[in-house]
Amino acid sequence: MNSLKNIIPILLLLLHGTSLSANEEFPVRALYPKVSTIELDELYNQRTEMLIIDVRSTYEYNTLHIKDARHLALDDHDFVTTLQQWRQSDPRPLAFYCNGHTCKKSYKAAQKAMKGHIDMVYAYDAGVFAWTRAYPDEAVLLGKNPVKPSRLLSKETLEAHMLTPEAFGQRIGDDTIVLDIRDTIQKNSINLFPMRQRSVPLDNTQLKTYIDMARNKNKTLLFYDAVGKQIRWLQYYLEEEGAKNYYFMKGGAKAFLGY
């Protein structure tokens, strides 16, 4: 009996440790207890039996997405209506995904769908990067498939091209081209560097003009977005185009303005 009493606390500790590990890997799950999730391998094995939906921005989707996934941005005004229309012609369960373990969009999408009386919905919360590393044949990067895992850019590669807001401002000069890649709503009529910057949407066709200009005139490209989230996706295109002299503002306009 005494030995059993000693074993029970150990088993409870082990179970508690396992739970903590799972919570640490997917820290957002606890915020959405009513949202069912689907694991990486499970989604892969059922990929033809489910409608996989990318709920990130158009630019993120065009940069990297799961092969054959549909795109429907979470902030689309007709999000629920579109899902209802899809369900009418396609009865398969829905699996929403975004960037990874700390991204909330997949959960919010599932929650939104359920509130719209759509059943059989799941959040694939391991994200597009985990998918691409595990199943590169089932991913698309800048329109190309399969994806070589080596083409996934590391955090170190991003950090190598990052400047603090102060250093970014000091770097501006005659040998630079400053590009504001925020959207119209994010800009809120505030230009950080009047007379020194140019506004350009996150559109690779327009961005290429400035990449070529910087290359031909031997200038450095300086980019900033709203909060430092979009630059990681832009970097894929810059690297694809062979750009070398470019930097991003860490934390974006929000960090520069100090709020």
Tab-separated table of C-alpha atoms in Angstrom:
chain	number	residue	atom	x	y	z
A	1	MET	CA	0.000	0.000	0.000
A	2	ASN	CA	2.820	2.413	0.897
A	3	SER	CA	4.543	1.697	-2.397
A	4	LEU	CA	1.285	2.470	-4.245
A	5	LYS	CA	1.032	5.803	-2.430
A	6	ASN	CA	4.540	6.633	-3.596
A	7	ILE	CA	3.803	5.699	-7.216
A	8	ILE	CA	0.585	7.741	-7.601
A	9	PRO	CA	2.225	11.171	-7.073
A	10	ILE	CA	4.923	10.241	-9.579
A	11	LEU	CA	2.309	9.266	-12.184
A	12	LEU	CA	0.416	12.499	-11.578
A	13	LEU	CA	3.623	14.476	-11.960
A	14	LEU	CA	4.396	12.746	-15.243
A	15	LEU	CA	0.893	13.405	-16.541
A	16	HIS	CA	1.092	17.022	-15.427
A	17	GLY	CA	4.435	17.401	-17.189
A	18	THR	CA	2.981	15.998	-20.415
A	19	SER	CA	0.101	18.467	-20.215
A	20	LEU	CA	2.449	21.368	-19.661
A	21	SER	CA	4.526	20.306	-22.647
A	22	ALA	CA	1.462	20.249	-24.904
A	23	ASN	CA	0.322	23.637	-23.624
A	24	GLU	CA	3.745	25.100	-24.228
A	25	GLU	CA	3.798	23.794	-27.800
A	26	PHE	CA	0.348	25.194	-28.598
A	27	PRO	CA	-0.130	28.052	-26.098
A	28	VAL	CA	-3.186	29.514	-27.848
A	29	ARG	CA	-5.342	26.379	-27.671
A	30	ALA	CA	-6.423	27.149	-24.113
A	31	LEU	CA	-7.968	30.427	-25.288
A	32	TYR	CA	-10.282	28.582	-27.696
A	33	PRO	CA	-11.492	25.501	-25.782
A	34	LYS	CA	-14.504	24.983	-28.081
A	35	VAL	CA	-12.377	24.821	-31.236
A	36	SER	CA	-11.404	21.327	-32.358
A	37	THR	CA	-7.852	20.964	-33.653
A	38	ILE	CA	-6.262	18.609	-36.144
A	39	GLU	CA	-2.628	17.492	-36.011
A	40	LEU	CA	-0.078	17.732	-38.814
A	41	ASP	CA	0.083	14.075	-39.858
A	42	GLU	CA	-3.652	13.642	-39.421
A	43	LEU	CA	-4.359	16.504	-41.808
A	44	TYR	CA	-1.851	15.164	-44.315
A	45	ASN	CA	-3.463	11.742	-44.306
A	46	GLN	CA	-6.915	13.299	-44.751
A	47	ARG	CA	-5.924	16.154	-47.061
A	48	THR	CA	-8.156	14.987	-49.928
A	49	GLU	CA	-11.065	14.378	-47.570
A	50	MET	CA	-11.036	17.897	-46.128
A	51	LEU	CA	-11.316	21.399	-47.525
A	52	ILE	CA	-8.112	23.121	-46.386
A	53	ILE	CA	-8.442	26.898	-46.087
A	54	ASP	CA	-5.672	29.483	-45.691
A	55	VAL	CA	-7.026	32.427	-43.682
A	56	ARG	CA	-3.955	34.682	-43.836
A	57	SER	CA	-3.433	37.717	-46.066
A	58	THR	CA	-3.315	37.377	-49.838
A	59	TYR	CA	0.391	38.224	-49.879
A	60	GLU	CA	1.224	35.547	-47.326
A	61	TYR	CA	-0.804	32.986	-49.256
A	62	ASN	CA	0.852	33.911	-52.560
A	63	THR	CA	4.256	33.571	-50.917
A	64	LEU	CA	3.806	30.182	-49.230
A	65	HIS	CA	0.780	27.930	-48.892
A	66	ILE	CA	-0.371	24.335	-48.652
A	67	LYS	CA	-0.851	22.822	-52.098
A	68	ASP	CA	-4.494	22.918	-53.256
A	69	ALA	CA	-5.548	25.007	-50.238
A	70	ARG	CA	-8.195	27.640	-50.881
A	71	HIS	CA	-7.634	31.192	-49.728
A	72	LEU	CA	-10.146	33.177	-47.689
A	73	ALA	CA	-8.741	35.950	-45.503
A	74	LEU	CA	-10.100	36.017	-41.965
A	75	ASP	CA	-10.932	39.718	-42.316
A	76	ASP	CA	-12.951	39.190	-45.513
A	77	HIS	CA	-16.345	40.873	-45.043
A	78	ASP	CA	-18.099	37.873	-46.605
A	79	PHE	CA	-16.096	35.264	-44.687
A	80	VAL	CA	-19.025	33.276	-43.274
A	81	THR	CA	-21.213	33.734	-46.359
A	82	THR	CA	-18.442	32.384	-48.581
A	83	LEU	CA	-17.956	29.373	-46.330
A	84	GLN	CA	-21.669	28.660	-46.406
A	85	GLN	CA	-21.629	28.783	-50.201
A	86	TRP	CA	-18.645	26.439	-50.344
A	87	ARG	CA	-20.358	24.025	-47.970
A	88	GLN	CA	-23.393	23.819	-50.242
A	89	SER	CA	-21.286	22.441	-53.091
A	90	ASP	CA	-18.631	20.673	-50.995
A	91	PRO	CA	-19.695	18.740	-47.860
A	92	ARG	CA	-16.162	17.990	-46.661
A	93	PRO	CA	-14.991	19.119	-43.193
A	94	LEU	CA	-13.110	22.442	-43.096
A	95	ALA	CA	-9.541	22.793	-41.807
A	96	PHE	CA	-8.307	26.356	-41.283
A	97	TYR	CA	-4.630	27.241	-40.982
A	98	CYS	CA	-2.320	30.219	-40.572
A	99	ASN	CA	1.373	30.638	-39.691
A	100	GLY	CA	1.935	28.437	-36.684
A	101	HIS	CA	1.701	27.632	-33.014
A	102	THR	CA	1.187	31.178	-31.728
A	103	CYS	CA	-0.992	32.443	-34.594
A	104	LYS	CA	-4.641	32.901	-33.581
A	105	LYS	CA	-6.210	33.172	-37.031
A	106	SER	CA	-6.925	29.464	-37.499
A	107	TYR	CA	-8.809	29.352	-34.178
A	108	LYS	CA	-10.693	32.572	-34.911
A	109	ALA	CA	-11.682	31.256	-38.331
A	110	ALA	CA	-13.065	28.033	-36.841
A	111	GLN	CA	-14.888	30.004	-34.159
A	112	LYS	CA	-16.360	32.338	-36.768
A	113	ALA	CA	-17.533	29.408	-38.874
A	114	MET	CA	-19.205	27.735	-35.892
A	115	LYS	CA	-21.034	30.948	-35.027
A	116	GLY	CA	-22.248	30.928	-38.634
A	117	HIS	CA	-23.797	27.487	-37.957
A	118	ILE	CA	-21.179	25.628	-39.995
A	119	ASP	CA	-20.213	22.271	-38.523
A	120	MET	CA	-17.240	19.949	-38.987
A	121	VAL	CA	-14.601	22.656	-38.655
A	122	TYR	CA	-11.044	22.333	-37.345
A	123	ALA	CA	-8.020	24.482	-36.696
A	124	TYR	CA	-4.770	23.099	-38.049
A	125	ASP	CA	-2.605	25.086	-35.669
A	126	ALA	CA	0.877	23.688	-36.390
A	127	GLY	CA	0.886	26.072	-39.349
A	128	VAL	CA	2.234	26.348	-42.861
A	129	PHE	CA	5.926	26.187	-41.917
A	130	ALA	CA	5.596	22.880	-40.050
A	131	TRP	CA	3.625	21.515	-43.006
A	132	THR	CA	6.242	22.614	-45.548
A	133	ARG	CA	9.119	21.122	-43.580
A	134	ALA	CA	7.312	17.811	-43.162
A	135	TYR	CA	5.685	17.595	-46.593
A	136	PRO	CA	7.542	19.820	-49.091
A	137	ASP	CA	5.878	18.033	-52.017
A	138	GLU	CA	2.533	19.333	-50.774
A	139	ALA	CA	3.520	23.006	-50.454
A	140	VAL	CA	3.908	25.918	-52.871
A	141	LEU	CA	6.516	28.680	-52.482
A	142	LEU	CA	6.274	31.694	-54.800
A	143	GLY	CA	4.272	29.622	-57.255
A	144	LYS	CA	6.735	26.708	-57.293
A	145	ASN	CA	6.153	23.134	-56.184
A	146	PRO	CA	7.660	21.120	-54.598
A	147	VAL	CA	9.431	23.304	-52.048
A	148	LYS	CA	13.019	22.696	-51.061
A	149	PRO	CA	13.095	22.940	-47.236
A	150	SER	CA	16.409	24.810	-47.552
A	151	ARG	CA	14.483	27.671	-49.164
A	152	LEU	CA	12.611	28.346	-45.932
A	153	LEU	CA	14.302	31.392	-44.463
A	154	SER	CA	15.593	31.216	-40.911
A	155	LYS	CA	15.104	33.751	-38.125
A	156	GLU	CA	18.830	34.456	-38.351
A	157	THR	CA	18.477	35.408	-42.022
A	158	LEU	CA	15.721	37.846	-41.112
A	159	GLU	CA	17.649	39.308	-38.181
A	160	ALA	CA	20.659	39.920	-40.418
A	161	HIS	CA	18.552	42.426	-42.362
A	162	MET	CA	16.880	44.084	-39.382
A	163	LEU	CA	17.530	47.581	-38.049
A	164	THR	CA	16.185	49.223	-34.916
A	165	PRO	CA	13.892	52.200	-35.620
A	166	GLU	CA	16.687	54.576	-34.590
A	167	ALA	CA	19.280	52.893	-36.804
A	168	PHE	CA	16.758	52.750	-39.657
A	169	GLY	CA	16.231	56.518	-39.490
A	170	GLN	CA	19.961	57.164	-39.362
A	171	ARG	CA	20.554	54.933	-42.368
A	172	ILE	CA	18.355	57.043	-44.667
A	173	GLY	CA	20.381	59.024	-47.171
A	174	ASP	CA	21.004	59.676	-50.838
A	175	ASP	CA	22.118	56.083	-51.310
A	176	THR	CA	18.843	54.577	-50.061
A	177	ILE	CA	15.279	54.058	-51.250
A	178	VAL	CA	12.738	54.063	-48.415
A	179	LEU	CA	9.555	52.074	-49.054
A	180	ASP	CA	6.435	52.136	-46.880
A	181	ILE	CA	4.624	48.820	-47.481
A	182	ARG	CA	1.698	49.435	-45.107
A	183	ASP	CA	-1.794	49.277	-46.530
A	184	THR	CA	-4.022	52.353	-46.766
A	185	ILE	CA	-5.821	51.741	-43.465
A	186	GLN	CA	-2.595	51.098	-41.550
A	187	LYS	CA	-0.973	54.307	-42.775
A	188	ASN	CA	-3.657	56.459	-41.168
A	189	SER	CA	-2.240	59.501	-43.037
A	190	ILE	CA	1.058	59.252	-41.093
A	191	ASN	CA	4.223	59.142	-43.183
A	192	LEU	CA	7.268	58.496	-41.036
A	193	PHE	CA	9.715	60.065	-43.472
A	194	PRO	CA	7.975	62.809	-45.499
A	195	MET	CA	9.701	63.671	-48.777
A	196	ARG	CA	12.087	60.731	-48.289
A	197	GLN	CA	9.826	57.715	-48.677
A	198	ARG	CA	7.638	56.128	-51.308
A	199	SER	CA	4.484	54.162	-50.646
A	200	VAL	CA	4.168	50.845	-52.421
A	201	PRO	CA	1.641	48.063	-51.794
A	202	LEU	CA	2.750	44.520	-51.095
A	203	ASP	CA	2.590	43.583	-54.742
A	204	ASN	CA	5.593	41.861	-56.281
A	205	THR	CA	5.092	43.439	-59.706
A	206	GLN	CA	5.406	46.945	-58.283
A	207	LEU	CA	8.116	45.961	-55.829
A	208	LYS	CA	10.265	44.611	-58.654
A	209	THR	CA	10.465	48.122	-60.120
A	210	TYR	CA	12.195	49.367	-56.977
A	211	ILE	CA	14.380	46.280	-56.654
A	212	ASP	CA	15.673	46.845	-60.180
A	213	MET	CA	16.073	50.572	-59.521
A	214	ALA	CA	18.121	49.930	-56.384
A	215	ARG	CA	20.294	47.404	-58.202
A	216	ASN	CA	20.916	49.681	-61.215
A	217	LYS	CA	21.670	52.744	-59.084
A	218	ASN	CA	23.603	50.848	-56.402
A	219	LYS	CA	21.220	51.905	-53.652
A	220	THR	CA	20.037	50.180	-50.479
A	221	LEU	CA	16.361	49.377	-50.012
A	222	LEU	CA	14.808	50.239	-46.642
A	223	PHE	CA	11.370	48.766	-45.901
A	224	TYR	CA	8.933	49.253	-43.060
A	225	ASP	CA	5.450	47.915	-42.389
A	226	ALA	CA	2.916	48.479	-39.603
A	227	VAL	CA	4.185	46.223	-36.807
A	228	GLY	CA	6.990	44.160	-38.330
A	229	LYS	CA	4.833	41.181	-39.369
A	230	GLN	CA	4.809	41.416	-43.175
A	231	ILE	CA	8.523	41.848	-43.780
A	232	ARG	CA	9.254	38.133	-43.253
A	233	TRP	CA	7.105	37.366	-46.310
A	234	LEU	CA	8.591	40.146	-48.397
A	235	GLN	CA	12.053	38.739	-47.694
A	236	TYR	CA	11.227	35.585	-49.662
A	237	TYR	CA	10.608	37.658	-52.768
A	238	LEU	CA	13.691	39.827	-52.209
A	239	GLU	CA	15.880	36.734	-51.920
A	240	GLU	CA	14.207	35.186	-54.966
A	241	GLU	CA	15.081	38.336	-56.940
A	242	GLY	CA	18.682	38.225	-55.748
A	243	ALA	CA	18.452	41.461	-53.754
A	244	LYS	CA	21.394	41.917	-51.394
A	245	ASN	CA	21.299	45.451	-50.022
A	246	TYR	CA	18.050	45.696	-48.094
A	247	TYR	CA	16.965	46.252	-44.507
A	248	PHE	CA	13.736	46.220	-42.493
A	249	MET	CA	12.620	48.315	-39.535
A	250	LYS	CA	12.238	46.114	-36.468
A	251	GLY	CA	8.735	46.441	-35.056
A	252	GLY	CA	7.567	48.601	-37.948
A	253	ALA	CA	5.880	51.992	-37.683
A	254	LYS	CA	4.414	51.100	-34.316
A	255	ALA	CA	7.879	50.719	-32.784
A	256	PHE	CA	9.115	53.924	-34.462
A	257	LEU	CA	6.192	55.947	-33.059
A	258	GLY	CA	6.650	54.392	-29.629
A	259	TYR	CA	3.196	52.944	-28.980
